[in-house]
Tab-separated table of C-alpha atoms in Angstrom:
chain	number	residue	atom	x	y	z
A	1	UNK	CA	18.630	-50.232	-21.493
A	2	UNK	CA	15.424	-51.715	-21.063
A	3	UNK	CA	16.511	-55.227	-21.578
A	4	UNK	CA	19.554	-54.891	-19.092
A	5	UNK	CA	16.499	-53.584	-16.413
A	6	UNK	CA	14.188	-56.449	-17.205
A	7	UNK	CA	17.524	-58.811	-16.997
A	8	UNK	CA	18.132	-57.210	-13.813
A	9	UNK	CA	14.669	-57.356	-12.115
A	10	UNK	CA	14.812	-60.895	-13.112
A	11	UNK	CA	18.072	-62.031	-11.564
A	12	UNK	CA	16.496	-60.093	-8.157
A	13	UNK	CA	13.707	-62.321	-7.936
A	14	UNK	CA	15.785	-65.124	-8.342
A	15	UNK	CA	18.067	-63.436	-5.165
A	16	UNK	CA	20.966	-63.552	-7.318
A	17	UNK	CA	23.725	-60.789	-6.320
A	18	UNK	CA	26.776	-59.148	-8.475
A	19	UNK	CA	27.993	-56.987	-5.776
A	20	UNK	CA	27.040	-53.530	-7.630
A	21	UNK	CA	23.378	-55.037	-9.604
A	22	UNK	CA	21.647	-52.864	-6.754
A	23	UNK	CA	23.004	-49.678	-7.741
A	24	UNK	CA	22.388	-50.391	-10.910
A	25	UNK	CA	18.714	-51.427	-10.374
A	26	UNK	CA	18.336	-47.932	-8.252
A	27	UNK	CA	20.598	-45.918	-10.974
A	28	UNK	CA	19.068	-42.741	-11.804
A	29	UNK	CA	18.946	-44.182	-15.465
A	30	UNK	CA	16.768	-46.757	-14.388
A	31	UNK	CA	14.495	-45.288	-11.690
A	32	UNK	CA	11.896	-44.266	-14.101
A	33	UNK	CA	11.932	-47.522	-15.583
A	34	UNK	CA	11.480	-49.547	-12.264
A	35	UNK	CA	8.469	-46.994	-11.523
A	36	UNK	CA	6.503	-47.661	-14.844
A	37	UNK	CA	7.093	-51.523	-13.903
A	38	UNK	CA	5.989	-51.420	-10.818
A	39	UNK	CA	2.666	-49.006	-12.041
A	40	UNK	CA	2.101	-51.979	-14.527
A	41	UNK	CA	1.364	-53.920	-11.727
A	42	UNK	CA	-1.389	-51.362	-11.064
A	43	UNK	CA	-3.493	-53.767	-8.551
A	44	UNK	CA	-0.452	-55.476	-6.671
A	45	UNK	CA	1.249	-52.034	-6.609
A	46	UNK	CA	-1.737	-49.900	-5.738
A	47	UNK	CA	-2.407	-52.291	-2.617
A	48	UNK	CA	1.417	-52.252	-1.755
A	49	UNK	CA	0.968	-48.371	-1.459
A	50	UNK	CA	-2.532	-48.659	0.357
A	51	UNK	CA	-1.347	-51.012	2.968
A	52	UNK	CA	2.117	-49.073	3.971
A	53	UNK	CA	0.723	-45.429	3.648
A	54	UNK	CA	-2.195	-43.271	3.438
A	55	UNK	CA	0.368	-40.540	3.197
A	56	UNK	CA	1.908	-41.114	-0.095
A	57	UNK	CA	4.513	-38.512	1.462
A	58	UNK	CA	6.077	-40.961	3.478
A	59	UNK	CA	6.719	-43.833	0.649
A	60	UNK	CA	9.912	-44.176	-1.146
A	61	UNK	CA	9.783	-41.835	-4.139
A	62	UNK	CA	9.660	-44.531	-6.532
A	63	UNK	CA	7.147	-46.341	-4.776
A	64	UNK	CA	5.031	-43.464	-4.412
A	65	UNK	CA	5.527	-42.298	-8.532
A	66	UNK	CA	4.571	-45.800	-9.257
A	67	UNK	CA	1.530	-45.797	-7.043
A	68	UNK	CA	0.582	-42.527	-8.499
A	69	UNK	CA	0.838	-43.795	-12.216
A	70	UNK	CA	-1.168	-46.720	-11.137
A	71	UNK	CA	-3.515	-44.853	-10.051
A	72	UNK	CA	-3.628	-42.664	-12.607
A	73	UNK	CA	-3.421	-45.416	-15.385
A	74	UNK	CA	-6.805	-45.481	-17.268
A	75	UNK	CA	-6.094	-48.164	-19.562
A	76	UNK	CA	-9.605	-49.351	-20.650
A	77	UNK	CA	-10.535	-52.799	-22.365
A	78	UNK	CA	-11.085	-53.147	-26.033
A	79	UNK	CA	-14.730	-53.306	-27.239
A	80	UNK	CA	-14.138	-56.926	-28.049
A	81	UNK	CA	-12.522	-58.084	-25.067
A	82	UNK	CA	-15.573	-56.400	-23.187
A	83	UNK	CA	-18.034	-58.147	-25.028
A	84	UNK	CA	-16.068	-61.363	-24.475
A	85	UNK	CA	-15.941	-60.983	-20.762
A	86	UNK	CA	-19.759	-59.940	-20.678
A	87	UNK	CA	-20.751	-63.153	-22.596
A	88	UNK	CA	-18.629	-65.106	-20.857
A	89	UNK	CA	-20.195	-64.117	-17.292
A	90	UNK	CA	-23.789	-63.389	-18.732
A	91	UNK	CA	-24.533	-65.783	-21.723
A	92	UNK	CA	-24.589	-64.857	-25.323
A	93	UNK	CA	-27.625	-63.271	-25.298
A	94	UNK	CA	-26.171	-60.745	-22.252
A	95	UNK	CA	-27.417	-57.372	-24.352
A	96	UNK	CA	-31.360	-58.491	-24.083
A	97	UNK	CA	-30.955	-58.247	-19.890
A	98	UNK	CA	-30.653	-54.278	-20.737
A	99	UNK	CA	-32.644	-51.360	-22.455
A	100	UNK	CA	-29.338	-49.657	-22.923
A	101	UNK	CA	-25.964	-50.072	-22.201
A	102	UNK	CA	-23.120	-47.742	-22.588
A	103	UNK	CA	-19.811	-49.240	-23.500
A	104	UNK	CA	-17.599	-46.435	-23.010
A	105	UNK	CA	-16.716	-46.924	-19.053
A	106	UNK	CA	-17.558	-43.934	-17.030
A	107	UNK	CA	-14.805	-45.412	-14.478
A	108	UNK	CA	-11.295	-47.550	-14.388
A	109	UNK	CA	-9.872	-48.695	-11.722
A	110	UNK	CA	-7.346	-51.451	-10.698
A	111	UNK	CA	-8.856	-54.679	-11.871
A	112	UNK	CA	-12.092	-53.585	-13.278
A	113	UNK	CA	-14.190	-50.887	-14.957
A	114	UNK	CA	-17.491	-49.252	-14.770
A	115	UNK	CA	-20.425	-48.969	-16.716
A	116	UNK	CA	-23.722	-47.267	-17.011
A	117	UNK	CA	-26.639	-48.276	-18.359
A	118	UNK	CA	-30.240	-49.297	-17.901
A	119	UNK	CA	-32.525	-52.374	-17.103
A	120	UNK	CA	-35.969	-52.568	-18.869
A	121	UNK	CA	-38.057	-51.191	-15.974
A	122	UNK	CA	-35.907	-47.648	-16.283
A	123	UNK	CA	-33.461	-48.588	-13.418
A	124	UNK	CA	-30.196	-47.268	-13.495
A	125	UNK	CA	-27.398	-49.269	-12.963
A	126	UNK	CA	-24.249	-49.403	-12.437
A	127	UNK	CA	-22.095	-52.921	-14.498
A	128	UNK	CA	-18.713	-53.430	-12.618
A	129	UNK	CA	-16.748	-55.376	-15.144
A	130	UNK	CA	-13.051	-57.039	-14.431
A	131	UNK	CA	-10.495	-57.099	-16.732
A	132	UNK	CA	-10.027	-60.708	-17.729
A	133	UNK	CA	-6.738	-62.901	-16.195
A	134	UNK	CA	-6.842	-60.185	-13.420
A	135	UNK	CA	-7.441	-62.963	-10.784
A	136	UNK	CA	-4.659	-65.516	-11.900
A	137	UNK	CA	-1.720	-62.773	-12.538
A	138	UNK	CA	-1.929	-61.818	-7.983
A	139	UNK	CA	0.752	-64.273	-7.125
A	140	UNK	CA	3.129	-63.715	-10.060
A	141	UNK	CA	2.843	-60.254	-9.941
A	142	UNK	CA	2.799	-59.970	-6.126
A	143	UNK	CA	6.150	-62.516	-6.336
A	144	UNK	CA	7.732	-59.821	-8.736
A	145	UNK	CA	6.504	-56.446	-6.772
A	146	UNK	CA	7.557	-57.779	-3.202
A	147	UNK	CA	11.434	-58.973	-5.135
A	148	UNK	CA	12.168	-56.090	-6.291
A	149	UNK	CA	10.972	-53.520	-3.507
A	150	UNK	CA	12.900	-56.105	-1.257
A	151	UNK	CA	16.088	-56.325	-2.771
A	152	UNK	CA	16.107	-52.325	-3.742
A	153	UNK	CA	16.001	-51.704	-0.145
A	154	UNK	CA	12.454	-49.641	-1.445
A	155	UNK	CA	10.906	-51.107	1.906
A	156	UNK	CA	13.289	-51.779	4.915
A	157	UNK	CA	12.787	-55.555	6.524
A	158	UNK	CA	11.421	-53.942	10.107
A	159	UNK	CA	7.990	-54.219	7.440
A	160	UNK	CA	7.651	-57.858	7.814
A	161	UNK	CA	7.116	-57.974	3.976
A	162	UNK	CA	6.131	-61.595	3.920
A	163	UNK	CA	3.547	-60.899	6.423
A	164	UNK	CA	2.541	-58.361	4.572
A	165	UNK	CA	2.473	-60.111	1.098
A	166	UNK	CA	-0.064	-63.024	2.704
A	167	UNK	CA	-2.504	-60.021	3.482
A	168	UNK	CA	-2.215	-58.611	0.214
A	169	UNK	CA	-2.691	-61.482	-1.396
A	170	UNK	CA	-5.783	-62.206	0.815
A	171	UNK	CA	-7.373	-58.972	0.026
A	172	UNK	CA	-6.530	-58.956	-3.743
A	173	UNK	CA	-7.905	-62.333	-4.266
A	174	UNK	CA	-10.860	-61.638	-2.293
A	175	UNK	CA	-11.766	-58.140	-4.429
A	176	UNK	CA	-11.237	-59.870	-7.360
A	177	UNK	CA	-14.349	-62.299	-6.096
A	178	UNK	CA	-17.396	-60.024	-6.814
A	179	UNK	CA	-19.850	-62.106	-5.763
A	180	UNK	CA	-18.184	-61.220	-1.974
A	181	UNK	CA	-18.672	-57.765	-2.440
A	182	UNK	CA	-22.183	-58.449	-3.561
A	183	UNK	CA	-22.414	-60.602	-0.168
A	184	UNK	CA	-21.228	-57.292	1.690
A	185	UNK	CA	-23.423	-54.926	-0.224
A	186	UNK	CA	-26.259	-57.033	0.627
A	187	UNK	CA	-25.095	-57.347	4.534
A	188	UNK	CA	-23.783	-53.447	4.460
A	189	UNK	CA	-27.454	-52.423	2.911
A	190	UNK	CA	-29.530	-54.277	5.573
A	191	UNK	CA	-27.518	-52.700	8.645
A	192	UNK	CA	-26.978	-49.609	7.601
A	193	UNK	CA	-29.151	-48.188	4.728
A	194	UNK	CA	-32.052	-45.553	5.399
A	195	UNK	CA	-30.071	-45.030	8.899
A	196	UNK	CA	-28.719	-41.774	10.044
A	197	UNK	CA	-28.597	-40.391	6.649
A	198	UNK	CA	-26.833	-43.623	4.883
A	199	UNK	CA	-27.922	-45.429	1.873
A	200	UNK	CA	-26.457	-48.511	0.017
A	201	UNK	CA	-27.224	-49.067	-3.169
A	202	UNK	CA	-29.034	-52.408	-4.125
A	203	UNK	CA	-27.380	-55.256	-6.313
A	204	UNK	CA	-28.383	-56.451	-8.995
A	205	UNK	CA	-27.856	-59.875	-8.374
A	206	UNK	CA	-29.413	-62.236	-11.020
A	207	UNK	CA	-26.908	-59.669	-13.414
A	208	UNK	CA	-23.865	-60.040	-11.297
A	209	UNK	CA	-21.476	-62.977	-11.239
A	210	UNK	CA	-17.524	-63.557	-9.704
A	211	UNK	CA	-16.156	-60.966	-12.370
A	212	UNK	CA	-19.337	-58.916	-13.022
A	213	UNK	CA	-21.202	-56.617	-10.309
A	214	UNK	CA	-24.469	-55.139	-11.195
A	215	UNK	CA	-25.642	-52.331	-9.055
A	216	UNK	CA	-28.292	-49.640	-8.316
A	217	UNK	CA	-26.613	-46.619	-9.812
A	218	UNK	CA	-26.168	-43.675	-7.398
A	219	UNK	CA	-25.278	-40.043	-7.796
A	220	UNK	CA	-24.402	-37.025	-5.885
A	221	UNK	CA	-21.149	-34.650	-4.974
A	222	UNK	CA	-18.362	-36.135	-4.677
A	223	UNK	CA	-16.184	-35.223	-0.732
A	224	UNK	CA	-14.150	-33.389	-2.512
A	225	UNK	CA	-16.730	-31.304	-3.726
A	226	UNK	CA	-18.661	-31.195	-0.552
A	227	UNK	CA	-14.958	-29.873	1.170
A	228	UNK	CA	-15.375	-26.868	-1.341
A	229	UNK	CA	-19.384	-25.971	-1.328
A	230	UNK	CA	-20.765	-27.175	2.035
A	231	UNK	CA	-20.959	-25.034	5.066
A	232	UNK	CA	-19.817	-26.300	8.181
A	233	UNK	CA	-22.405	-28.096	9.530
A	234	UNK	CA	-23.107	-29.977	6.375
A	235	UNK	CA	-19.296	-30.775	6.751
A	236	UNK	CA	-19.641	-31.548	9.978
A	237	UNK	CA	-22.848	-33.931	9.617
A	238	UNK	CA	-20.900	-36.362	7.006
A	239	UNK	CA	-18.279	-36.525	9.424
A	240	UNK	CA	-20.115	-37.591	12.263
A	241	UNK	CA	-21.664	-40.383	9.854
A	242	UNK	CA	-18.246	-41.421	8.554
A	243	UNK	CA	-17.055	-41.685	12.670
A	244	UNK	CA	-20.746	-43.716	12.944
A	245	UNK	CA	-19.768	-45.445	10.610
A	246	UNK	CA	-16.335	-46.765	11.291
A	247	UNK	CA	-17.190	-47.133	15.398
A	248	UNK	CA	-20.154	-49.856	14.498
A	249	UNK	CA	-18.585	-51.595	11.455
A	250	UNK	CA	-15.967	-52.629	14.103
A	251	UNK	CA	-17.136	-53.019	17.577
A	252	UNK	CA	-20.839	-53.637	16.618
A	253	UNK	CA	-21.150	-55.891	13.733
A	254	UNK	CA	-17.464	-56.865	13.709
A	255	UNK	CA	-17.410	-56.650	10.006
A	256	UNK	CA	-15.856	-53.873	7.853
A	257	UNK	CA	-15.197	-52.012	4.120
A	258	UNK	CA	-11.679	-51.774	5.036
A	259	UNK	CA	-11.000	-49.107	1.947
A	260	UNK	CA	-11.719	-45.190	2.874
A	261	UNK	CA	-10.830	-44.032	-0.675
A	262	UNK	CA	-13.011	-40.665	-0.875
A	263	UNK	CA	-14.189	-41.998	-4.135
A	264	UNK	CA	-16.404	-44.434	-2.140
A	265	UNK	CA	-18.630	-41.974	-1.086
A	266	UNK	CA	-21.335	-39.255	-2.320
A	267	UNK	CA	-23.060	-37.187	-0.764
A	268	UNK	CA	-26.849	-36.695	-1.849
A	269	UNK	CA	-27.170	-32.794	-1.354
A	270	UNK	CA	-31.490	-33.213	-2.292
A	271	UNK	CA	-32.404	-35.505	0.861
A	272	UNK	CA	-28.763	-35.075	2.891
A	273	UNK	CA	-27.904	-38.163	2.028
A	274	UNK	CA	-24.197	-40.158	2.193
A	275	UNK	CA	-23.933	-42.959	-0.202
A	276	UNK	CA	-21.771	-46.098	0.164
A	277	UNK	CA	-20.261	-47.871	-2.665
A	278	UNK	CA	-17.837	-50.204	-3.062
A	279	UNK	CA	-17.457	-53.487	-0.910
A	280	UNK	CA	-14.716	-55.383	-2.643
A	281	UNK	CA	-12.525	-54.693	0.476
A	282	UNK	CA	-15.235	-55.937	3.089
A	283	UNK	CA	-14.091	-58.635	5.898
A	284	UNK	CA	-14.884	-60.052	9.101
A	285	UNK	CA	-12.797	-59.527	12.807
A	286	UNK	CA	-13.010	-62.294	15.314
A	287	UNK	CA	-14.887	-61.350	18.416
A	288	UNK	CA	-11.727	-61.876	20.332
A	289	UNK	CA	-9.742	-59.221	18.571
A	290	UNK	CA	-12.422	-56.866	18.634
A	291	UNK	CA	-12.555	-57.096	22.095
A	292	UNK	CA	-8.999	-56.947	22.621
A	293	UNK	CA	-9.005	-54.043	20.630
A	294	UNK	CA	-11.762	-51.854	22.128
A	295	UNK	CA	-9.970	-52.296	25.258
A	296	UNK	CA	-7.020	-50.903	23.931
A	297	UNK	CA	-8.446	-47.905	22.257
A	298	UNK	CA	-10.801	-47.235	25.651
A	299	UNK	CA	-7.351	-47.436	27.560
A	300	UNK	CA	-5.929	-44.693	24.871
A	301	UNK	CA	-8.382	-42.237	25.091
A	302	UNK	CA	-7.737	-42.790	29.535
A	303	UNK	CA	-3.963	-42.345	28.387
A	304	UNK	CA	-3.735	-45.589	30.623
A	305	UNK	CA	0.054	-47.183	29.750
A	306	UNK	CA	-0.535	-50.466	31.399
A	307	UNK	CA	-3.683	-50.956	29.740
A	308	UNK	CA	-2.819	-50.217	26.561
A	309	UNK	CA	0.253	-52.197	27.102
A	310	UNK	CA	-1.434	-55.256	28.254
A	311	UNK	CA	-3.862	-55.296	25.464
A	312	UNK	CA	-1.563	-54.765	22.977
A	313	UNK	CA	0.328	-57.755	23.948
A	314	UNK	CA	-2.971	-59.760	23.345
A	315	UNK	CA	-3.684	-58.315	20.251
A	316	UNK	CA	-0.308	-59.301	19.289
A	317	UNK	CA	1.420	-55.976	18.578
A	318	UNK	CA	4.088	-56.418	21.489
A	319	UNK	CA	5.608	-59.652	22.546
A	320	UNK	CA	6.856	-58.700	26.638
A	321	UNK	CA	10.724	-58.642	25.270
A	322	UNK	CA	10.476	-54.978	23.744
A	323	UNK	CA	13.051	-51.924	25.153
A	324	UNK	CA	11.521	-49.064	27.030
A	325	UNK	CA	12.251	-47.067	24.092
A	326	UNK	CA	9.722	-49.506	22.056
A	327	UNK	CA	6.827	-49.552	24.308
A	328	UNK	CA	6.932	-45.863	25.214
A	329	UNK	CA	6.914	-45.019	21.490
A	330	UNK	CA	4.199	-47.509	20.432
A	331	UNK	CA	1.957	-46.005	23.585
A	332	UNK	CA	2.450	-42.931	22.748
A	333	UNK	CA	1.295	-44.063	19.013
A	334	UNK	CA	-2.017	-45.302	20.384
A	335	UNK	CA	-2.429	-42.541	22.437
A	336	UNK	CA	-2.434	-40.078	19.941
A	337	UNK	CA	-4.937	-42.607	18.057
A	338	UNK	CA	-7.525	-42.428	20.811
A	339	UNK	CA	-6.874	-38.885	20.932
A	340	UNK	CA	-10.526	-37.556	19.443
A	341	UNK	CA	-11.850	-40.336	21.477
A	342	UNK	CA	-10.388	-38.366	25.108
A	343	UNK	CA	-11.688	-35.361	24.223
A	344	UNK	CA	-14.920	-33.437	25.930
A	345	UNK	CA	-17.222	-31.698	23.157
A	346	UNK	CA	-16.492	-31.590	19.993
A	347	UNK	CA	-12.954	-32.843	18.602
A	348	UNK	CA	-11.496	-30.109	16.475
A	349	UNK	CA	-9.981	-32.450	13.185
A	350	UNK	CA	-9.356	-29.359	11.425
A	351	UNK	CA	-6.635	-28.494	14.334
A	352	UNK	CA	-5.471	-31.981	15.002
A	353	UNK	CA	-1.741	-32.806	14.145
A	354	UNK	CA	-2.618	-37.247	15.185
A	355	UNK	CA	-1.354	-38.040	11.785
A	356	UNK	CA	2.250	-36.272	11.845
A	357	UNK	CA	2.589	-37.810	15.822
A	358	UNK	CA	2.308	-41.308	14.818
A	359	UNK	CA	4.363	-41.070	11.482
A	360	UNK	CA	6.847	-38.972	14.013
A	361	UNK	CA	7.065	-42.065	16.038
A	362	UNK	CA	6.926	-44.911	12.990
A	363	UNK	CA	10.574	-45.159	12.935
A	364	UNK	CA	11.424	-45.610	16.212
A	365	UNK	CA	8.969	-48.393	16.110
A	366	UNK	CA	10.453	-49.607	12.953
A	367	UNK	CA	13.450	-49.983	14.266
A	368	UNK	CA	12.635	-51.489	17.321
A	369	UNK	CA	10.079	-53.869	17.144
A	370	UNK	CA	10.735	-57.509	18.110
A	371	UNK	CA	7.651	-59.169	15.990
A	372	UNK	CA	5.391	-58.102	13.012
A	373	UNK	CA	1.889	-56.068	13.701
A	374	UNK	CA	-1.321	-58.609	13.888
A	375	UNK	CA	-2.414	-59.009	9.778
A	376	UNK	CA	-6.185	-58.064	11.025
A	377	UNK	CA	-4.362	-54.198	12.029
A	378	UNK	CA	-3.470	-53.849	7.990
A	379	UNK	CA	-7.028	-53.396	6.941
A	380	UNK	CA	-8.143	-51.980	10.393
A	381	UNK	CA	-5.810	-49.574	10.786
A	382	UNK	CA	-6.218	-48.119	6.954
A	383	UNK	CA	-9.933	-47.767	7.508
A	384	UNK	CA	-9.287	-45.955	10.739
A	385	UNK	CA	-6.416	-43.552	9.590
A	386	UNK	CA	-8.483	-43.205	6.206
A	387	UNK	CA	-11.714	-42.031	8.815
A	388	UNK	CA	-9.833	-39.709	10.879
A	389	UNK	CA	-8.336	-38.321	6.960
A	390	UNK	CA	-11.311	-38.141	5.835
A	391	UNK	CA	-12.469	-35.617	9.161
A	392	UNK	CA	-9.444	-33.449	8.819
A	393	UNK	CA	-9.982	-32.884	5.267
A	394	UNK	CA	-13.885	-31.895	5.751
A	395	UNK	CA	-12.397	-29.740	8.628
A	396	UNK	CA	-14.855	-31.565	10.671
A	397	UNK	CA	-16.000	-30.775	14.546
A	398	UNK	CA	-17.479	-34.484	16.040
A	399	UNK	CA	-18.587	-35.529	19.487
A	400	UNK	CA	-15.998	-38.041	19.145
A	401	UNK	CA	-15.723	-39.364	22.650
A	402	UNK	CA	-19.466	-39.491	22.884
A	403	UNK	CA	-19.954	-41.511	19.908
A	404	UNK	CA	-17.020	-43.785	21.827
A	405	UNK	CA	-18.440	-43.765	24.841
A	406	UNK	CA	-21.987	-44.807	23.630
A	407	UNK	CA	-20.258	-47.913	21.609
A	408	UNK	CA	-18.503	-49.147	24.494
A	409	UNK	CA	-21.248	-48.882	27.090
A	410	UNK	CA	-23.106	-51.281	24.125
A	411	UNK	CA	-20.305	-53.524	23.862
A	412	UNK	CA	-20.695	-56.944	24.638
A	413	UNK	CA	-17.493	-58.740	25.297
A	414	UNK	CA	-17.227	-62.238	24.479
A	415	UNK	CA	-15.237	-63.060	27.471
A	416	UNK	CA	-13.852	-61.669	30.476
A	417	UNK	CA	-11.309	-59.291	31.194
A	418	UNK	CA	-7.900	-60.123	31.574
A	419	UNK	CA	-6.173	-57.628	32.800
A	420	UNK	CA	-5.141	-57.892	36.461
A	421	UNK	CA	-3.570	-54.672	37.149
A	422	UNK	CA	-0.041	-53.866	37.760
């Protein structure tokens, strides 16, 4: 049975068609089977999941297992094939450059693992090390992933998948670079570090190379943790930084760590401290989207429909050909998004249903959009929806359209405004 699935899988990426080889694909029989395959391709199939849905609810049930398994996958490298990789990256002497290291990983994740040990002075550290080939296997997986969630109808076409796929690639190829996260640790640390209760740790860098990242290791409670034993306005102080956080990335610096997995915080309960790791999914926004975009979220939170409408044809989201039934639902989409930002006082995230109104509206949009979302709006839009997750779980209460208001008053556009009214 396995061979007739891999024969099958195969003949779908070359587009080849029987007449029944989909049902067979999707036969109960085989829907396990296509799920472990997919989970093999743990980083292509983990970033398929993380760029269509925060909610694993709303993925296709074998998309979502397989994401899960991913996820949940801990294979770790062999104690030879570590060593290999280390003195590959670090020269054959690489176990002099620490007191101690421990070669059991205290993490794995999609194209790497974690290790702790300890540089000669005492510092802990943190060694981020990636499984070898990692790099070179993103287009053949990706090539397999997007073939067989196309043709099994696991993904309808209103998802631009090749748009998609170009972005995934892009952001795959660029966390599998780690001497661009260390670039964004370094620019993350100097902007925000030692500010407003943030800290990023510092790399290591003269121990860090394309496929190993040395860090200052950090500790503290986890946000899962700090959900359960923190009172309110401990709950409510992380929250505000998170919001801080997200609002300058953006429309300050115009640079962002596009991933808002809650692993990729902790919170320092000693000295109130929220610490940042994690910078593999880091990029840059061009001053003209940024602007674009602040417009259209400052039009949102005014629940102003030509605005919004206007900007999101510059941003690229709407094309001037869309129904009535389009343009009302994707309004009412960004409306809902600038929702904490319309709000006087503090916005309640503990009481706020944003996330169910958008998904609500998704397949209207689906259905009728006339042209693929802007690629910068993949990242963007995960970070955002990960923020405003990341509130509602802490059950959070933030000055949200203060914090707004502040950022735009600060703005500095890099041209002028084009809308001309209606």
């Amino acid at each position: 049975a396995a061979g007739t699935l891999a024969e099958s899988v195969r003949r779908v990426s070359r587009g080849e068609d029987t007449g029944d080889l989909r049902s067979r694909v999707l036969s109960p029989q085989n829907a396990e089977r296509i799920s472990l395959t997919l989970a093999k391709m743990r980083g292509a199939a983990l970033k398929l999941g993380q760029m269509l849905s925060l909610q694993e609810e709303y993925l296709p049930p074998i998309l979502r297992d397989a994401v899960q398994r991913a996820r949940n996958s801990a294979d770790i490298m062999p104690k030879k094939q570590l060593h290999g990789v280390m003195e590959k990256e670090l020269g054959r002497h690489w176990r002099s450059k620490f007191a101690r290291f421990n070669e059991i990983p205290i993490a794995a994740a999609s194209i790497g693992q974690v290790h702790e040990a300890w540089l000669h002075d005492g510092t802990r550290v943190a060694v981020k090390v990636q499984y070898p080939g990692v790099d070179r296997s993103i287009e053949s997986d990706l090539k397999n992933l997007l073939s067989l969630v196309t043709y099994t109808n696991l993904v309808p076409k209103s998802m631009y998948l090749d748009v998609l796929a170009r972005e995934m690639k892009t952001e795959l190829l660029a966390e599998c670079n780690y001497e661009n996260e260390a670039g964004f640790y370094s620019i993350f640390r100097k902007l925000f570090s030692g500010r407003g209760g943030l800290y990023v740790p510092e790399v290591i860098h003269e121990l860090s190379t394309r496929h190993v990242l040395t860090t200052e290791f950090v500790t503290g409670i986890s946000l899962d943790e700090v959900v359960t034993t923190m009172d309110q306005a401990t709950r409510d102080s992380i929250a505000k930084r998170l919001l801080h956080l997200c609002l300058h990335e953006l429309f300050i610096y115009k640079i962002m760590q596009t991933d808002p997995n809650p692993a990729n915080f902790f919170y320092r309960v000693e000295d109130d401290t929220l610490c940042l790791i994690d910078f593999g999914a880091g990029r840059a926004y061009h001053p003209k989207f940024v602007d674009d975009y602040i417009h259209v979220v400052h039009a949102a939170a005014r629940n102003d429909y030509n605005r919004v409408v206007h900007y999101s044809k510059e941003l690229g989201f709407l094309n001037g050909s869309e129904s009535r039934i389009m343009l009302d639902a994707h309004v009412r989409s960004v409306v809902a998004v600038g929702e904490p930002f319309s709000a006087e006082g503090m916005f309640d995230f503990a009481s706020t249903n944003i996330v169910n109104k958008v998904y609500e509206l998704s397949p209207v949009m689906l259905e009728h959009r006339q042209k693929p979302p802007p690629p910068e709006v993949y990242s963007l839009h995960r970070k955002l929806a990960g923020c405003y997750l990341l509130c509602i779980k802490l059950k959070a209460h933030v000055p949200a359209k203060e914090m707004f208001d502040d950022v735009y008053a600060r703005y500095e556009f890099s041209g002028p405004d084009t809308y001309q009214g209606v």
